[in-house]
Coordinates of C-alpha atoms in Angstrom, one line a residue:
M1 CA -22.8 -58.8 -6.0
L2 CA -24.6 -58.5 -9.3
V3 CA -27.4 -56.0 -9.7
K4 CA -30.0 -56.5 -12.5
W5 CA -32.2 -53.6 -13.5
I6 CA -35.2 -54.3 -15.7
R7 CA -37.4 -51.5 -17.1
C8 CA -40.4 -52.1 -19.4
T9 CA -43.7 -50.5 -20.5
V10 CA -46.7 -52.5 -19.2
V11 CA -49.7 -53.0 -21.6
D12 CA -51.7 -55.3 -19.3
R13 CA -51.4 -54.1 -15.8
P14 CA -53.5 -56.7 -13.9
G15 CA -51.7 -59.5 -15.9
F16 CA -48.3 -58.0 -15.2
E17 CA -49.0 -57.7 -11.5
R18 CA -50.3 -61.3 -11.3
G19 CA -47.2 -62.5 -13.1
Q20 CA -45.0 -60.4 -10.8
R21 CA -46.2 -62.4 -7.8
K22 CA -44.9 -65.7 -9.4
W23 CA -41.4 -64.5 -8.7
A24 CA -42.0 -65.5 -5.1
G25 CA -40.2 -68.7 -6.0
L26 CA -36.9 -67.0 -6.3
P27 CA -35.6 -67.4 -2.7
G28 CA -35.0 -71.1 -3.4
E29 CA -32.5 -70.2 -6.1
P30 CA -28.8 -70.5 -5.3
G31 CA -27.1 -67.1 -5.0
F32 CA -30.3 -65.1 -5.0
R33 CA -30.2 -62.1 -2.6
G34 CA -33.4 -60.2 -3.1
Q35 CA -35.7 -58.5 -5.6
G36 CA -38.1 -55.6 -5.6
G37 CA -39.5 -52.8 -7.7
G38 CA -42.6 -50.8 -8.6
W39 CA -44.1 -48.2 -10.9
S40 CA -42.4 -45.1 -12.2
R41 CA -43.8 -42.0 -10.4
G42 CA -43.4 -39.9 -13.5
R43 CA -44.1 -42.2 -16.4
P44 CA -47.5 -44.0 -16.5
N45 CA -47.2 -47.8 -17.0
V46 CA -43.4 -47.9 -16.8
A47 CA -42.3 -50.7 -14.4
H48 CA -38.9 -51.2 -12.8
V49 CA -37.6 -54.3 -11.2
F50 CA -34.2 -54.7 -9.4
S51 CA -32.8 -58.1 -8.5
F52 CA -29.6 -59.0 -6.7
W53 CA -27.4 -62.0 -7.0
E54 CA -24.2 -63.1 -5.2
S55 CA -22.3 -63.4 -8.4
R56 CA -22.6 -63.6 -12.2
A57 CA -22.1 -67.3 -12.1
F58 CA -25.1 -67.9 -9.9
Y59 CA -27.2 -65.5 -12.1
D60 CA -26.1 -67.2 -15.3
S61 CA -27.0 -70.6 -13.8
F62 CA -30.5 -69.3 -12.8
M63 CA -31.0 -67.9 -16.3
A64 CA -30.2 -71.2 -17.9
R65 CA -32.4 -73.2 -15.6
S66 CA -35.4 -71.5 -14.0
H67 CA -35.9 -68.1 -15.5
D68 CA -38.1 -68.9 -18.5
R69 CA -40.5 -70.9 -16.4
L70 CA -41.0 -68.1 -13.9
A71 CA -41.2 -65.4 -16.7
A72 CA -43.7 -67.2 -18.8
S73 CA -46.7 -65.9 -16.8
Q74 CA -45.9 -62.3 -17.7
S75 CA -45.5 -63.0 -21.4
G76 CA -47.6 -60.5 -23.5
T77 CA -48.1 -58.1 -20.6
Y78 CA -45.3 -55.6 -21.4
R79 CA -43.2 -54.2 -24.3
D80 CA -39.9 -52.4 -24.7
M81 CA -38.1 -54.4 -22.0
Q82 CA -34.6 -53.2 -21.3
V83 CA -32.3 -55.3 -19.0
R84 CA -28.9 -54.2 -17.7
L85 CA -26.5 -55.9 -15.4
F86 CA -24.1 -54.1 -13.1
E87 CA -21.3 -55.3 -10.8
H88 CA -21.7 -53.8 -7.3
R89 CA -18.7 -51.6 -6.7
F90 CA -19.5 -50.0 -3.3
D91 CA -22.4 -49.1 -1.0
V92 CA -24.1 -45.7 -0.8
K93 CA -24.3 -45.5 2.9
V94 CA -22.7 -48.4 4.9
G95 CA -24.2 -51.9 5.0
F96 CA -26.3 -52.2 1.8
E97 CA -28.8 -55.0 1.9
P98 CA -31.1 -55.8 -1.0
K99 CA -34.3 -55.4 0.9
F100 CA -37.3 -53.2 0.0
S101 CA -39.7 -53.7 2.9
D102 CA -39.0 -50.3 4.6
A103 CA -38.6 -48.2 1.4
D104 CA -41.3 -46.0 -0.1
V105 CA -39.3 -45.0 -3.2
V106 CA -36.2 -46.0 -5.1
R107 CA -34.2 -43.5 -7.1
V108 CA -32.3 -45.0 -10.0
A109 CA -29.7 -43.0 -12.0
H110 CA -28.1 -44.6 -15.1
C111 CA -24.9 -42.7 -16.2
R112 CA -22.8 -43.1 -19.3
V113 CA -19.4 -41.6 -18.3
R114 CA -16.8 -40.2 -20.7
P115 CA -13.9 -42.8 -20.8
D116 CA -11.2 -40.3 -19.6
R117 CA -13.4 -39.2 -16.7
V118 CA -14.3 -42.6 -15.1
D119 CA -11.8 -42.4 -12.3
H120 CA -12.9 -38.9 -11.4
F121 CA -16.6 -39.9 -11.6
T122 CA -16.0 -42.8 -9.3
L123 CA -14.0 -40.8 -6.8
V124 CA -16.6 -38.0 -6.5
Q125 CA -19.4 -40.6 -6.1
E126 CA -17.5 -41.9 -3.1
K127 CA -16.3 -38.5 -1.7
V128 CA -19.1 -36.1 -2.6
W129 CA -22.4 -37.8 -3.5
N130 CA -22.3 -40.7 -1.1
P131 CA -21.7 -38.7 2.1
A132 CA -24.4 -36.2 1.1
M133 CA -26.9 -38.9 0.4
A134 CA -26.0 -40.9 3.5
G135 CA -26.4 -37.8 5.6
S136 CA -29.9 -37.0 4.2
P137 CA -32.9 -37.7 6.4
G138 CA -35.0 -40.5 5.0
M139 CA -32.2 -42.1 2.9
L140 CA -32.0 -45.8 3.9
R141 CA -29.3 -47.4 1.7
G142 CA -28.0 -47.6 -1.8
A143 CA -25.6 -49.3 -4.2
F144 CA -23.2 -48.1 -6.9
G145 CA -22.6 -50.5 -9.8
E146 CA -20.6 -50.6 -12.9
A147 CA -21.1 -52.2 -16.3
P148 CA -18.8 -52.6 -19.4
G149 CA -18.7 -49.5 -21.6
N150 CA -18.3 -46.9 -18.8
E151 CA -21.9 -47.4 -17.6
F152 CA -22.8 -46.8 -14.0
L153 CA -25.9 -47.3 -11.8
V154 CA -26.6 -45.4 -8.7
L155 CA -29.5 -46.9 -6.7
S156 CA -30.8 -45.2 -3.5
M157 CA -33.7 -46.3 -1.3
W158 CA -35.7 -43.7 0.6
D159 CA -38.4 -44.0 3.4
S160 CA -40.6 -41.4 1.8
A161 CA -41.0 -39.6 -1.5
A162 CA -41.1 -36.3 0.4
E163 CA -37.6 -36.8 1.9
H164 CA -36.2 -37.7 -1.5
G165 CA -37.8 -34.6 -2.9
K166 CA -36.2 -32.4 -0.3
Y167 CA -32.8 -33.8 -1.0
R168 CA -33.2 -33.1 -4.7
V169 CA -34.4 -29.5 -4.1
E170 CA -31.9 -28.6 -1.4
R171 CA -28.7 -30.4 -2.5
V172 CA -28.5 -31.9 -6.0
E173 CA -27.7 -28.7 -8.0
R174 CA -25.0 -27.5 -5.5
L175 CA -23.4 -31.0 -5.3
G176 CA -23.5 -31.4 -9.1
L177 CA -21.4 -28.2 -9.5
R178 CA -18.9 -29.4 -6.8
A179 CA -18.6 -32.8 -8.3
Q180 CA -18.2 -31.5 -11.9
T181 CA -20.9 -33.9 -13.0
E182 CA -21.3 -32.2 -16.4
A183 CA -17.6 -32.8 -17.3
D184 CA -17.8 -36.5 -16.3
V185 CA -21.2 -37.6 -17.6
A186 CA -22.0 -38.0 -21.3
A187 CA -25.6 -39.0 -20.7
I188 CA -27.8 -39.6 -17.6
A189 CA -31.2 -41.1 -17.3
G190 CA -33.2 -41.8 -14.2
D191 CA -36.4 -42.4 -12.5
V192 CA -38.1 -42.4 -9.2
V193 CA -39.9 -45.7 -8.5
R194 CA -42.8 -46.1 -6.1
V195 CA -42.1 -49.4 -4.4
E196 CA -44.9 -52.1 -4.6
S197 CA -44.7 -54.3 -1.5
A198 CA -46.3 -57.2 -3.4
W199 CA -43.3 -57.3 -5.8
T200 CA -40.8 -57.7 -3.0
V201 CA -39.1 -61.1 -2.8

């Protein structure tokens, strides 16, 4: 599965939201699995959108055919768009499905990992972070993806911002020490995204 992460700064919020609804045409596209997103909880006017495709081939076909027509309605409503593609490596909690209807927030973490630490980083994601997240109340599902250049995406969906906040306060620092995160990660950026139900496709 291919995971696409889009982040941009919105300059015309009503226009952007209207345009976002035009993506409702996506379910007819071959290989499309789901899309959702929302507004950053910490950065005003920053929007995140996550879409999921069965494979890179299906995604490339969509980009060549239908993408520009669907995207045209949002032209001029945003700036500083960043798009990244990740290959799904494994689930965070069993049985990941790209659905957003039951999620209140999505936590996204983008990690650049030191080349000699990739194997260790991947292993502790599987053995330390995933069990801790999967066992946390309110954590619904998640995905771990990889891109060329030792870039990784950790996406987790939560049924409430409060439950995600408790996990961060109670567990993240302790787990980070156990996982030797500082030794593995050259840079990390992230956000907590308030899911907008109208954007879910």
